[in-house]
């Protein structure tokens, strides 16, 4: 994991002082609400439905056990004893006091954490694959590049007041686990024919009111040019992005308005001027940052553990969990474990202080003291010995982390919705719960297989409903909460946006609608097909007919 | 006389900002003037014989490229921040300094508040006309928010990673 040196620490500490001072000026009436707003947002501080909300960055999802304990302590001391893991590899506190936020930031800084640029119209926390560095299908570890981007984007003086928020995601594996194509900039790490590392640059993806899949503007950008190229893209966006209408201020609208070709020309022309300047990365710097993500001291182990094979044969529940929540590791004898934060009855992504501490202990005991947060709002222990899986599973059960539903229907991505969010049209957490309760039969869930179900409480699409195989969107009809259902979205490297099925449904009807969609799938699928594959083959019509069929 | 922060000091502002150019048949006001970009481009003859100095101000949507050819003849360029949330001026500042090599006074005008100054200074601004309702002494503190920065910019052309490297060697 990246460890701060005195420079990094100084910058984060000075930020705490700066924000403490800004908060004091605000409380003293020297800063108007409108002036404080962008300052607090760039520190992740919202004013929400019931209280302020503080969003803390977990840069590219990496978190140490020490940091998990600090998050737990803060939850206890300053909040109601829990935190919320979001789809942006951030955590959110829903109940802090404005006056105490500077103290929270000071505590975070002691464990090399911060809330810098977790909100506001600036470059946000960069995200990546939660399996980065351990995935077998990876070209190169993306985390050093994410850290390089983190440093470059932190208080970037030119891009602190962009037309709109700006999100960058990096993916380096064959399978895209970072929803890269729906970010303002998506970067795919690639190797060219000469074996050199570089980036495929994708621009203009995004969700929200105008969902779009990004377009490739450069097939191969040599790695040393990463930052100057980002500077060029951001400069074009900063200068020419719309500022008259916040819904049209995203870079995706600029790319669309200019056309990919003209937009690319502008970026390349800008880059020509700056490409070989001091911002050009040095091999030394890439090596320095990479050395922080060096391989932990793995033991030399056989590729498969005999003991594990026996345990899997003996205990069907363990086997279930193993099939669903454990992934292959690139090092023989190790596995990647995902802790589900989606048991039925808990808001997806909510974790208590006690649970966080338990997770920290397990991380120390079984996974080199590090964990990761996934954009699906789960927690990953990436370096677990196969021989340790059984005891880890037993401990995970005790702490509520062992629901064997990763990648299944009940592993729902869900925004806070009307329960917390001031912008919501409808609640989303109770919908997630209703679906989880209705489909609690594990055999059935396994039979249905891989299925992304995503729920957002409004058009802003925090719950990624556009890229769910099934997406649910809360809508407001004459003051009443209704839910629009979409099918066919996908967030991977073959990303697609869902299509609206038809008229929206009342809350009580939603689980039934899901059941009908699943019935169509079960009837029509070929043995190998996932829900999304069947949908892509047969189209929306059979689903629509089934759901809206008149009762006879 | 209104005050100005310039080169980390508070001084008298001895330029008069003309929001629009005086009509062709009107005389120019006396003293140092800051005139709108389009006017300066179209009516340069008018300013050649002016007694005071003449600088140019541009708005955040205007192209700094238009000044490139004659940039060194200007004592002052001012960039307007119509709202403090409009960040185009930061890019304009860097372009004027880094691409067009402007060496004179680069002044931020408009909605200029303490909490922007650090970034503005990094982007090449060395003068700040603080919004009239704010305390300029307080604003001066905004220049000192951070002692260390990651990126290359006008004030520090070497990014931290290169400086770290030099330290290590
Ligand atoms: C409760 C406080 C929250 C507020 C006020 C809020 C507000 C917003 C707004 C206004 C947008 C629209 C952006 C646009 O269209 O340009 C948005 C998008 C988004 N938010 Fe949130 N959000 C909140 C919580 C969350 C949470 C908890 C998550 C993660 C679970 C999240 C993740 C996202 C994502 C992924 C997007 C889509 C970004 C895109 O357009 O590409 N937000 N949010
Ligand atoms: S999707 Fe809407 S309701 Fe849900 S968190 Fe985002 S802004 Fe709030």
XYZ file of C-alpha atoms and ligand atoms in Angstrom:
772
model
C 0.000 0.000 0.000
C 1.179 3.542 -0.627
C 2.753 5.060 2.497
C 2.931 8.845 2.790
C 6.293 10.502 2.993
C 6.748 13.842 4.732
C 5.503 15.738 1.649
C 2.238 13.818 1.386
C 1.681 14.140 5.119
C 2.372 17.883 5.073
C -0.162 18.457 2.313
C -2.891 16.501 4.091
C -2.125 18.169 7.447
C -2.175 21.632 5.907
C -5.526 20.807 4.370
C -6.928 20.045 7.813
C -5.720 23.425 9.087
C -7.110 25.188 6.041
C -10.506 23.558 6.365
C -10.684 24.168 10.115
C -10.111 27.793 9.407
C -12.666 27.891 6.573
C -15.263 26.246 8.817
C -14.574 28.819 11.546
C -14.997 31.663 9.086
C -18.264 30.136 7.910
C -19.588 29.673 11.432
C -18.552 33.243 12.236
C -20.602 34.470 9.302
C -17.597 35.651 7.299
C -18.302 33.218 4.497
C -21.713 33.121 2.850
C -23.433 29.757 2.334
C -22.779 29.946 -1.390
C -19.089 30.657 -0.815
C -18.632 27.909 1.722
C -20.447 25.421 -0.494
C -17.673 24.624 -2.992
C -15.084 24.703 -0.220
C -16.912 22.157 1.866
C -17.829 20.038 -1.134
C -14.168 19.746 -2.108
C -13.841 18.279 1.360
C -16.659 15.820 0.889
C -19.098 17.670 3.090
C -22.742 17.791 1.996
C -25.689 19.208 3.847
C -28.221 16.416 3.607
C -31.761 15.584 4.585
C -31.119 15.141 8.289
C -27.568 16.227 8.902
C -24.354 16.939 7.090
C -22.864 13.991 5.245
C -19.113 13.509 5.113
C -17.582 11.479 2.308
C -14.127 10.107 3.001
C -11.826 8.992 0.194
C -10.513 5.482 -0.035
C -8.114 6.105 -2.895
C -8.591 3.366 -5.495
C -10.220 1.275 -2.788
C -7.108 0.369 -0.766
C -7.542 0.449 2.979
C -5.347 -0.856 5.805
C -6.538 -2.498 9.003
C -5.325 0.532 10.912
C -7.448 2.779 8.708
C -10.476 0.509 9.120
C -10.116 0.827 12.895
C -9.918 4.586 12.608
C -13.062 4.642 10.454
C -14.778 2.576 13.159
C -13.609 4.874 15.919
C -14.870 7.928 14.038
C -18.213 6.214 13.431
C -18.549 5.670 17.155
C -17.271 9.011 18.323
C -18.796 11.374 15.787
C -21.605 9.434 14.150
C -24.217 6.808 14.950
C -21.881 3.862 14.904
C -21.854 2.931 11.265
C -20.455 3.949 7.885
C -21.728 3.535 4.376
C -19.563 2.161 1.581
C -20.420 3.861 -1.689
C -20.087 2.934 -5.365
C -17.136 5.297 -5.709
C -14.723 3.565 -3.356
C -15.559 6.113 -0.691
C -17.200 5.839 2.677
C -19.875 8.162 3.964
C -20.845 9.280 7.426
C -24.478 10.298 7.550
C -24.664 12.107 10.881
C -21.566 14.173 11.707
C -21.810 17.650 13.205
C -20.493 20.402 10.978
C -18.471 21.821 13.888
C -16.728 18.500 14.373
C -15.758 17.835 10.787
C -12.325 19.477 11.153
C -11.616 17.169 14.103
C -12.690 14.167 12.061
C -10.350 15.234 9.277
C -7.517 15.643 11.774
C -8.118 12.117 13.018
C -8.186 10.783 9.480
C -4.903 12.502 8.723
C -3.208 10.532 11.496
C -3.785 7.371 9.459
C -3.051 8.942 6.060
C -6.655 9.436 5.092
C -8.621 12.476 3.986
C -11.818 13.709 2.374
C -10.084 15.727 -0.327
C -12.038 16.105 -3.552
C -14.607 13.464 -2.692
C -17.227 15.860 -3.941
C -17.512 19.164 -5.761
C -16.658 20.232 -9.297
C -13.123 18.933 -9.299
C -11.248 15.745 -10.084
C -12.685 13.137 -7.763
C -11.202 10.112 -6.112
C -9.761 7.848 -8.820
C -11.190 4.331 -8.807
C -10.010 0.958 -10.009
C -10.557 -2.802 -9.984
C -10.918 -4.144 -6.441
C -8.804 -7.136 -7.519
C -5.942 -4.930 -8.728
C -2.559 -6.514 -8.225
C -3.882 -10.005 -7.547
C -6.112 -10.733 -10.527
C -4.859 -13.479 -12.796
C -6.114 -11.668 -15.915
C -4.184 -8.468 -15.272
C -1.666 -6.884 -17.618
C 0.024 -4.811 -14.965
C -0.940 -3.514 -11.525
C -3.025 -0.333 -12.022
C -2.629 0.955 -8.457
C 0.690 2.789 -8.890
C -0.875 4.736 -11.762
C -3.917 5.473 -9.623
C -1.654 6.831 -6.894
C 0.241 8.919 -9.434
C -3.105 10.296 -10.603
C -4.170 10.867 -6.992
C -1.145 13.041 -6.349
C -1.442 14.914 -9.614
C -5.138 15.618 -9.090
C -4.827 16.617 -5.416
C -5.314 20.385 -5.307
C -4.554 20.703 -8.999
C -4.597 24.491 -9.189
C -5.979 24.692 -12.706
C -8.803 22.212 -12.217
C -10.310 22.996 -8.828
C -13.295 24.815 -10.344
C -14.321 22.689 -13.294
C -17.733 22.986 -14.948
C -18.742 19.804 -13.123
C -17.425 16.883 -11.120
C -14.852 14.762 -12.884
C -14.251 11.069 -12.403
C -11.374 8.918 -13.597
C -11.243 5.121 -13.474
C -8.348 2.834 -14.355
C -8.583 -0.840 -15.279
C -5.799 -3.215 -16.201
C -7.444 -6.607 -16.434
C -9.217 -8.302 -19.312
C -12.417 -8.148 -17.345
C -13.384 -4.596 -16.470
C -14.352 -4.518 -12.803
C -14.212 -0.740 -12.456
C -17.082 0.410 -14.708
C -14.361 2.266 -16.594
C -16.506 3.012 -19.624
C -18.973 5.104 -17.661
C -16.432 7.550 -16.281
C -15.446 10.996 -17.524
C -12.067 9.499 -18.342
C -11.545 5.760 -18.482
C -8.045 4.372 -18.761
C -7.312 0.831 -19.847
C -3.747 -0.199 -19.161
C -2.429 -2.003 -22.207
C 0.820 -3.302 -23.659
C 1.734 -2.536 -27.246
C 3.455 -4.897 -29.654
C 6.853 -3.831 -28.349
C 5.757 -4.799 -24.854
C 5.638 -1.185 -23.639
C 3.039 -0.137 -21.135
C 0.535 2.530 -22.019
C -3.079 3.546 -21.819
C -6.097 3.314 -24.033
C -7.838 6.589 -23.304
C -11.627 6.691 -23.193
C -13.488 9.931 -22.643
C -17.063 11.017 -22.132
C -18.749 8.163 -20.334
C -21.055 8.828 -17.444
C -24.404 8.072 -15.890
C -26.909 10.528 -14.494
C -29.455 12.317 -16.631
C -27.658 11.651 -19.909
C -26.062 8.228 -19.587
C -23.338 7.554 -22.136
C -20.651 4.986 -22.803
C -17.269 6.639 -23.288
C -15.448 6.777 -26.621
C -11.819 5.925 -27.294
C -9.794 9.019 -28.164
C -6.381 7.384 -28.121
C -5.526 3.747 -28.621
C -2.087 3.926 -27.049
C -0.647 6.593 -24.793
C 2.855 5.707 -23.548
C 2.861 5.605 -19.758
C 5.290 8.489 -19.254
C 2.769 10.824 -20.881
C -0.111 9.932 -18.589
C -0.239 13.190 -16.635
C 0.402 15.611 -19.464
C -2.315 13.942 -21.504
C -4.738 14.195 -18.599
C -3.749 17.863 -18.297
C -4.592 18.340 -21.960
C -8.009 16.653 -21.717
C -8.882 18.578 -18.583
C -7.737 21.878 -20.039
C -9.925 21.464 -23.106
C -12.826 20.541 -20.875
C -12.194 23.375 -18.435
C -12.095 25.946 -21.187
C -14.861 24.707 -23.453
C -17.195 22.631 -21.295
C -20.599 24.229 -20.824
C -21.150 26.166 -17.651
C -24.618 27.548 -18.286
C -26.534 24.413 -17.353
C -25.262 21.942 -14.793
C -26.890 19.022 -16.537
C -25.000 19.850 -19.710
C -21.723 20.662 -18.034
C -20.224 17.174 -18.116
C -17.396 16.338 -20.484
C -19.636 13.763 -22.176
C -21.811 16.607 -23.463
C -18.763 18.435 -24.818
C -17.498 15.318 -26.580
C -20.932 14.788 -28.059
C -21.323 18.419 -29.117
C -17.932 18.642 -30.806
C -17.916 15.091 -32.083
C -15.207 12.668 -31.046
C -12.941 13.656 -33.912
C -12.883 17.371 -33.235
C -12.656 16.849 -29.515
C -9.681 14.536 -29.999
C -8.017 17.067 -32.295
C -8.347 19.739 -29.653
C -6.856 17.495 -26.999
C -3.999 16.385 -29.206
C -3.259 19.975 -30.231
C -3.153 21.026 -26.592
C -0.991 18.059 -25.722
C 1.517 18.871 -28.466
C 2.451 21.980 -26.490
C 2.959 20.284 -23.156
C 3.797 16.690 -23.902
C 7.503 16.699 -23.134
C 7.448 19.141 -20.249
C 8.363 18.554 -16.624
C 5.096 16.705 -16.007
C 6.354 13.839 -18.160
C 6.666 10.915 -15.775
C 10.088 9.480 -15.059
C 10.773 5.787 -14.820
C 12.212 6.505 -11.402
C 8.918 7.915 -10.170
C 6.914 5.051 -11.641
C 9.309 2.664 -9.891
C 9.151 4.569 -6.619
C 5.370 4.444 -6.486
C 5.254 0.871 -7.765
C 7.578 -0.228 -4.967
C 4.848 0.662 -2.481
C 2.581 -1.917 -4.049
C 5.185 -4.615 -3.990
C 4.052 -8.161 -3.609
C 3.490 -9.193 -0.006
C 5.673 -12.002 1.318
C 3.679 -14.867 -0.117
C 4.579 -18.387 0.931
C 5.464 -20.939 -1.671
C 2.420 -23.161 -1.758
C 0.960 -25.866 -3.967
C -1.581 -24.558 -6.485
C -4.452 -26.275 -4.713
C -4.715 -27.124 -1.084
C -5.658 -30.722 -0.190
C -7.146 -29.493 3.029
C -9.389 -27.059 1.186
C -10.542 -29.737 -1.232
C -11.595 -31.869 1.730
C -13.395 -28.990 3.463
C -15.253 -28.143 0.280
C -16.342 -31.747 -0.088
C -17.428 -32.011 3.556
C -19.306 -28.788 4.058
C -21.843 -27.758 1.422
C -22.413 -24.360 3.028
C -18.743 -23.598 2.878
C -18.725 -24.813 -0.685
C -21.578 -22.486 -1.540
C -19.739 -19.533 -0.102
C -16.510 -20.569 -1.785
C -18.176 -20.789 -5.189
C -19.696 -17.379 -4.844
C -17.435 -15.194 -2.727
C -13.946 -16.517 -3.498
C -11.976 -15.724 -6.630
C -8.834 -17.123 -8.166
C -5.563 -15.469 -7.178
C -2.541 -15.145 -9.423
C -0.268 -16.637 -6.760
C -0.531 -20.422 -6.233
C -2.177 -21.396 -2.968
C -3.880 -18.026 -2.418
C -7.415 -16.779 -2.980
C -9.321 -13.517 -3.117
C -12.214 -13.296 -0.673
C -15.102 -10.869 -0.934
C -17.003 -10.044 2.235
C -20.605 -9.373 1.326
C -21.985 -6.162 2.785
C -25.423 -7.164 1.478
C -27.137 -9.408 3.971
C -30.918 -9.117 3.776
C -32.280 -6.365 5.967
C -29.228 -4.129 6.057
C -28.908 -1.130 3.748
C -26.461 -2.270 1.038
C -22.988 -1.079 1.989
C -23.743 -0.199 5.611
C -21.256 -1.477 8.178
C -21.139 -0.959 11.932
C -18.095 0.113 13.924
C -17.878 -3.369 15.481
C -17.957 -4.992 12.074
C -15.257 -2.686 10.782
C -13.050 -3.631 13.695
C -13.723 -7.305 13.145
C -12.862 -6.874 9.468
C -9.647 -5.120 10.489
C -8.696 -8.025 12.749
C -9.428 -10.582 10.058
C -7.440 -8.532 7.583
C -4.467 -8.579 9.929
C -4.824 -12.238 10.614
C -5.419 -13.497 7.103
C -4.568 -10.894 4.487
C -1.424 -8.901 5.265
C -3.357 -6.128 7.009
C -4.929 -4.732 3.845
C -8.412 -4.748 2.367
C -10.146 -3.185 -0.604
C -13.507 -1.639 -1.209
C -15.352 -2.552 -4.383
C -17.607 -0.302 -6.390
C -20.313 -2.866 -5.743
C -20.092 -1.750 -2.100
C -18.375 -4.867 -0.746
C -15.106 -5.448 1.095
C -12.313 -7.581 -0.331
C -9.529 -9.482 1.436
C -7.229 -10.035 -1.482
C -4.453 -12.310 -0.212
C -5.874 -15.213 1.735
C -4.126 -18.579 1.925
C -6.375 -21.379 0.739
C -5.728 -23.194 3.973
C -7.131 -20.216 5.863
C -10.388 -20.005 3.955
C -12.334 -22.254 6.263
C -11.542 -20.437 9.526
C -11.937 -17.098 7.773
C -15.356 -18.130 6.533
C -16.412 -19.174 10.026
C -15.304 -15.833 11.415
C -17.021 -14.009 8.556
C -20.298 -15.746 9.421
C -20.047 -14.481 12.990
C -19.641 -10.916 11.847
C -22.284 -10.964 9.144
C -19.918 -10.891 6.165
C -20.526 -14.351 4.771
C -23.755 -14.014 2.769
C -22.860 -16.132 -0.270
C -24.339 -13.732 -2.799
C -21.471 -11.939 -4.543
C -22.463 -11.271 -8.153
C -25.977 -12.601 -7.573
C -29.370 -10.961 -7.586
C -29.251 -9.930 -3.915
C -25.782 -8.331 -4.173
C -27.627 -5.127 -4.997
C -25.910 -1.825 -5.673
C -28.135 0.743 -4.032
C -27.867 4.457 -3.340
C -29.031 5.950 -0.024
C -32.209 7.233 -1.700
C -35.034 8.979 0.096
C -33.973 7.720 3.495
C -30.978 10.043 3.492
C -30.588 11.917 0.268
C -32.237 15.287 -0.231
C -32.361 14.812 -4.004
C -34.242 11.526 -4.040
C -37.529 10.996 -5.842
C -38.117 7.772 -4.009
C -36.673 5.480 -1.399
C -34.299 2.818 -2.606
C -33.136 0.952 0.499
C -36.599 -0.561 1.212
C -36.826 -1.711 -2.412
C -33.490 -3.471 -2.082
C -34.727 -5.081 1.089
C -38.020 -6.182 -0.450
C -36.135 -7.835 -3.302
C -33.639 -9.465 -0.969
C -36.463 -10.842 1.186
C -38.433 -12.162 -1.738
C -35.441 -13.925 -3.270
C -33.831 -15.407 -0.209
C -33.649 -18.951 -1.518
C -29.983 -19.575 -2.169
C -30.497 -22.457 -4.543
C -32.733 -20.312 -6.688
C -30.237 -17.425 -6.628
C -27.453 -19.739 -7.688
C -29.606 -21.148 -10.423
C -30.235 -17.640 -11.739
C -26.507 -16.991 -11.631
C -24.644 -13.798 -12.334
C -26.996 -10.854 -12.238
C -26.371 -7.192 -11.457
C -29.375 -5.467 -9.978
C -28.823 -1.761 -9.340
C -31.156 0.766 -7.707
C -31.041 4.570 -7.758
C -33.430 6.896 -5.976
C -33.342 9.479 -8.769
C -31.951 10.411 -12.178
C -28.516 11.151 -10.753
C -27.891 7.437 -10.915
C -25.688 7.078 -7.854
C -26.827 3.467 -7.726
C -25.672 2.830 -11.329
C -29.135 1.710 -12.436
C -28.300 2.298 -16.112
C -25.611 -0.364 -16.068
C -27.461 -2.974 -14.034
C -28.584 -6.076 -15.942
C -31.757 -5.037 -14.191
C -31.912 -1.392 -13.146
C -34.493 0.258 -10.936
C -35.015 4.000 -10.840
C -37.131 5.853 -8.318
C -39.485 8.332 -9.989
C -41.967 10.797 -8.640
C -45.529 10.730 -9.926
C -47.671 13.487 -8.499
C -45.880 13.278 -5.167
C -45.976 9.494 -4.997
C -43.004 7.160 -5.207
C -42.875 4.909 -8.250
C -40.201 2.732 -9.790
C -39.146 2.472 -13.386
C -37.518 -0.800 -14.416
C -34.786 -1.134 -17.036
C -33.127 -4.190 -18.489
C -29.962 -4.845 -20.462
C -27.411 -2.613 -18.812
C -23.870 -3.775 -18.178
C -20.813 -2.138 -16.629
C -18.020 -4.367 -17.957
C -15.750 -4.029 -20.974
C -18.816 -4.656 -23.164
C -20.724 -1.938 -21.350
C -24.279 -1.155 -22.383
C -27.082 1.000 -21.075
C -30.357 -0.508 -19.949
C -33.626 0.059 -21.792
C -36.785 1.116 -20.039
C -39.276 -1.709 -19.880
C -42.401 0.458 -19.829
C -44.612 2.304 -17.365
C -43.364 2.424 -13.793
C -44.595 0.388 -10.843
C -45.746 0.968 -7.305
C -43.374 -0.117 -4.587
C -45.255 -3.314 -3.710
C -45.182 -4.509 -7.310
C -41.418 -4.388 -7.768
C -40.430 -7.838 -6.435
C -43.165 -9.386 -8.572
C -41.834 -7.638 -11.658
C -38.367 -8.988 -10.945
C -39.836 -12.481 -10.595
C -41.441 -12.178 -14.023
C -38.226 -10.998 -15.639
C -36.438 -13.962 -14.121
C -39.133 -16.338 -15.330
C -38.620 -15.179 -18.913
C -34.921 -15.709 -18.538
C -35.282 -19.179 -17.043
C -37.627 -20.226 -19.847
C -35.531 -18.871 -22.659
C -31.931 -19.316 -21.605
C -29.499 -21.751 -23.104
C -27.386 -23.626 -20.539
C -24.435 -21.266 -20.732
C -26.263 -17.966 -20.809
C -26.311 -15.338 -18.107
C -29.383 -13.112 -17.795
C -27.665 -10.366 -19.784
C -26.708 -12.795 -22.572
C -30.263 -14.035 -22.948
C -31.518 -10.476 -22.970
C -29.029 -9.573 -25.677
C -30.127 -12.514 -27.779
C -33.902 -12.230 -27.441
C -34.326 -8.495 -26.868
C -36.667 -6.609 -24.610
C -39.963 -7.720 -26.110
C -40.500 -11.058 -24.339
C -39.659 -9.395 -21.015
C -42.049 -6.583 -21.668
C -44.851 -8.906 -22.683
C -44.467 -11.051 -19.615
C -44.368 -8.137 -17.204
C -47.247 -6.166 -18.678
C -49.436 -9.137 -19.646
C -53.001 -8.689 -18.521
C -54.091 -11.215 -15.939
C -56.567 -13.675 -17.488
C -7.798 54.725 -4.067
C -8.808 51.038 -4.262
C -6.292 48.498 -3.025
C -4.695 45.572 -4.743
C -2.646 42.598 -3.642
C 0.439 42.513 -5.791
C 3.495 40.378 -5.291
C 2.281 39.444 -1.785
C 1.862 43.062 -0.753
C -1.075 45.404 -0.459
C -0.651 48.423 -2.693
C -2.748 51.157 -4.291
C -4.421 50.132 -7.504
C -3.533 52.842 -9.969
C -5.370 51.404 -12.953
C -8.884 52.294 -13.913
C -10.901 49.414 -15.292
C -13.108 50.305 -18.252
C -15.908 47.780 -18.390
C -16.783 48.946 -21.870
C -14.724 51.077 -24.186
C -15.660 54.789 -24.302
C -17.498 55.724 -27.474
C -15.254 56.683 -30.399
C -16.155 60.380 -30.157
C -15.519 60.520 -26.405
C -12.107 61.275 -24.940
C -10.363 58.565 -22.956
C -10.221 59.011 -19.193
C -6.889 60.095 -17.821
C -4.373 57.821 -16.137
C -3.661 54.108 -16.455
C -6.390 52.096 -18.087
C -7.490 48.489 -18.303
C -9.522 48.167 -21.505
C -11.647 45.312 -22.854
C -9.888 42.827 -25.097
C -12.090 43.259 -28.166
C -11.805 47.022 -27.990
C -8.054 46.889 -27.684
C -7.792 44.526 -30.637
C -10.033 46.684 -32.830
C -8.994 50.194 -31.826
C -5.354 50.078 -30.959
C -4.657 53.364 -32.676
C -6.744 55.043 -30.074
C -4.485 53.988 -27.265
C -1.102 54.625 -28.863
C -0.972 58.253 -27.803
C -2.617 57.819 -24.432
C -0.692 59.452 -21.603
C -1.049 56.649 -19.061
C -0.295 52.950 -19.393
C -2.835 50.722 -21.108
C -3.494 47.156 -20.094
C -6.125 44.711 -21.322
C -8.716 42.666 -19.498
C -10.420 39.619 -20.841
C -13.409 37.645 -19.758
C -13.351 33.951 -18.912
C -14.878 32.918 -22.244
C -12.426 34.937 -24.326
C -9.375 33.505 -26.038
C -6.015 34.465 -24.576
C -4.526 33.338 -27.911
C -5.735 36.649 -29.352
C -3.124 38.488 -27.317
C -0.228 36.277 -28.278
C 1.260 38.462 -31.009
C 1.652 41.629 -28.959
C 1.730 40.257 -25.491
C 5.061 41.729 -24.451
C 3.860 45.259 -25.096
C 1.279 44.986 -22.342
C 2.114 46.081 -18.788
C -0.969 44.419 -17.296
C -3.349 41.685 -18.336
C -6.390 41.177 -16.158
C -8.606 38.105 -16.282
C -12.172 38.319 -15.106
C -13.689 35.675 -12.837
C -17.402 36.412 -13.351
C -18.190 33.969 -10.551
C -15.652 32.429 -8.251
C -16.877 29.017 -9.409
C -15.922 29.795 -13.014
C -12.530 28.120 -13.323
C -11.659 29.045 -16.904
C -9.435 31.871 -15.739
C -6.998 29.397 -14.197
C -6.310 27.820 -17.573
C -6.087 31.272 -19.136
C -3.500 32.311 -16.565
C -1.278 29.342 -17.260
C -1.554 29.815 -21.006
C -0.616 33.489 -20.780
C 2.433 32.697 -18.698
C 3.579 29.324 -19.943
C 2.570 29.371 -23.590
C 2.695 33.052 -24.509
C 5.457 34.010 -22.098
C 3.734 36.993 -20.542
C 6.026 38.605 -17.959
C 4.015 41.623 -16.803
C 1.364 41.928 -14.133
C -1.279 39.234 -14.360
C -4.258 40.332 -12.375
C -7.340 38.433 -11.223
C -10.467 40.602 -11.201
C -14.152 39.997 -10.521
C -15.334 37.498 -7.941
C -11.916 37.131 -6.340
C -11.940 35.758 -2.790
C -9.385 34.587 -0.322
C -9.874 30.872 -0.869
C -9.013 31.043 -4.560
C -5.770 32.964 -4.241
C -3.479 30.030 -3.656
C -4.591 28.327 -6.865
C -4.574 31.574 -8.826
C -1.022 32.306 -7.745
C -0.007 28.838 -8.856
C -1.544 29.540 -12.260
C 0.556 32.654 -12.735
C -1.491 35.467 -11.218
C 0.609 37.886 -9.214
C -2.030 40.544 -8.600
C -5.480 40.227 -7.066
C -8.269 42.751 -6.985
C -10.164 41.337 -4.003
C -13.933 41.718 -4.165
C -14.773 45.096 -2.671
C -16.875 43.781 0.226
C -14.040 41.627 1.583
C -11.103 42.376 3.808
C -7.969 42.490 1.736
C -5.655 41.905 4.715
C -7.468 38.687 5.469
C -7.363 37.640 1.834
C -3.600 37.980 1.813
C -3.460 34.940 4.117
C -4.992 32.841 1.370
C -1.690 32.841 -0.470
C -0.120 30.765 2.272
C -2.555 27.848 2.543
C -0.022 25.214 1.521
C 3.749 24.973 1.762
C 3.987 22.009 -0.599
C 2.296 21.067 -3.872
C 2.274 18.069 -6.168
C 1.882 19.463 -9.664
C 4.007 21.530 -11.943
C 2.528 24.994 -12.411
C 3.708 28.518 -13.049
C 5.026 29.152 -9.539
C 6.799 25.809 -9.391
C 7.620 24.393 -12.813
C 9.036 21.174 -11.342
C 6.411 18.727 -10.111
C 7.002 17.247 -6.671
C 8.076 13.900 -8.097
C 11.039 15.530 -9.828
C 11.959 17.518 -6.740
C 11.715 14.394 -4.587
C 14.010 12.708 -7.023
C 16.577 15.520 -6.851
C 16.412 15.350 -3.045
C 17.051 11.639 -3.125
C 20.079 11.956 -5.387
C -26.583 11.242 -0.155
C -25.840 12.075 -0.794
C -25.636 12.107 -2.275
C -25.916 13.144 -3.085
C -26.499 14.481 -2.693
C -25.508 12.771 -4.419
C -25.631 13.591 -5.508
C -25.374 13.208 -6.785
C -25.663 13.986 -7.951
C -26.274 15.359 -7.951
C -25.293 13.250 -9.022
C -25.490 13.643 -10.484
C -24.276 13.971 -11.178
C -24.449 14.352 -12.637
O -25.361 13.928 -13.306
O -23.597 15.097 -13.118
C -24.731 12.026 -8.525
C -24.228 11.030 -9.317
C -23.574 9.913 -8.831
N -23.375 9.605 -7.509
Fe -24.192 10.559 -5.946
N -25.030 11.518 -4.392
C -25.080 11.065 -3.108
C -24.689 9.845 -2.633
C -24.032 8.934 -3.419
C -23.700 7.627 -2.968
C -23.985 7.066 -1.588
C -23.088 7.025 -3.992
C -22.627 5.612 -4.040
C -23.382 4.604 -3.521
C -23.000 7.963 -5.080
C -22.410 7.714 -6.296
C -22.709 8.405 -7.437
C -22.436 7.947 -8.766
C -21.689 6.678 -9.129
C -22.987 8.882 -9.648
C -23.009 8.818 -11.157
C -21.894 9.536 -11.744
C -21.957 9.715 -13.238
O -22.826 10.441 -13.736
O -21.126 9.142 -13.931
N -23.606 9.097 -4.695
N -24.785 12.024 -7.168
S -29.328 8.582 -7.068
Fe -30.427 10.359 -6.386
S -31.390 9.624 -4.532
Fe -29.745 8.236 -4.910
S -28.038 9.103 -3.753
Fe -27.900 9.835 -5.856
S -28.842 11.801 -5.764
Fe -29.522 10.712 -3.946
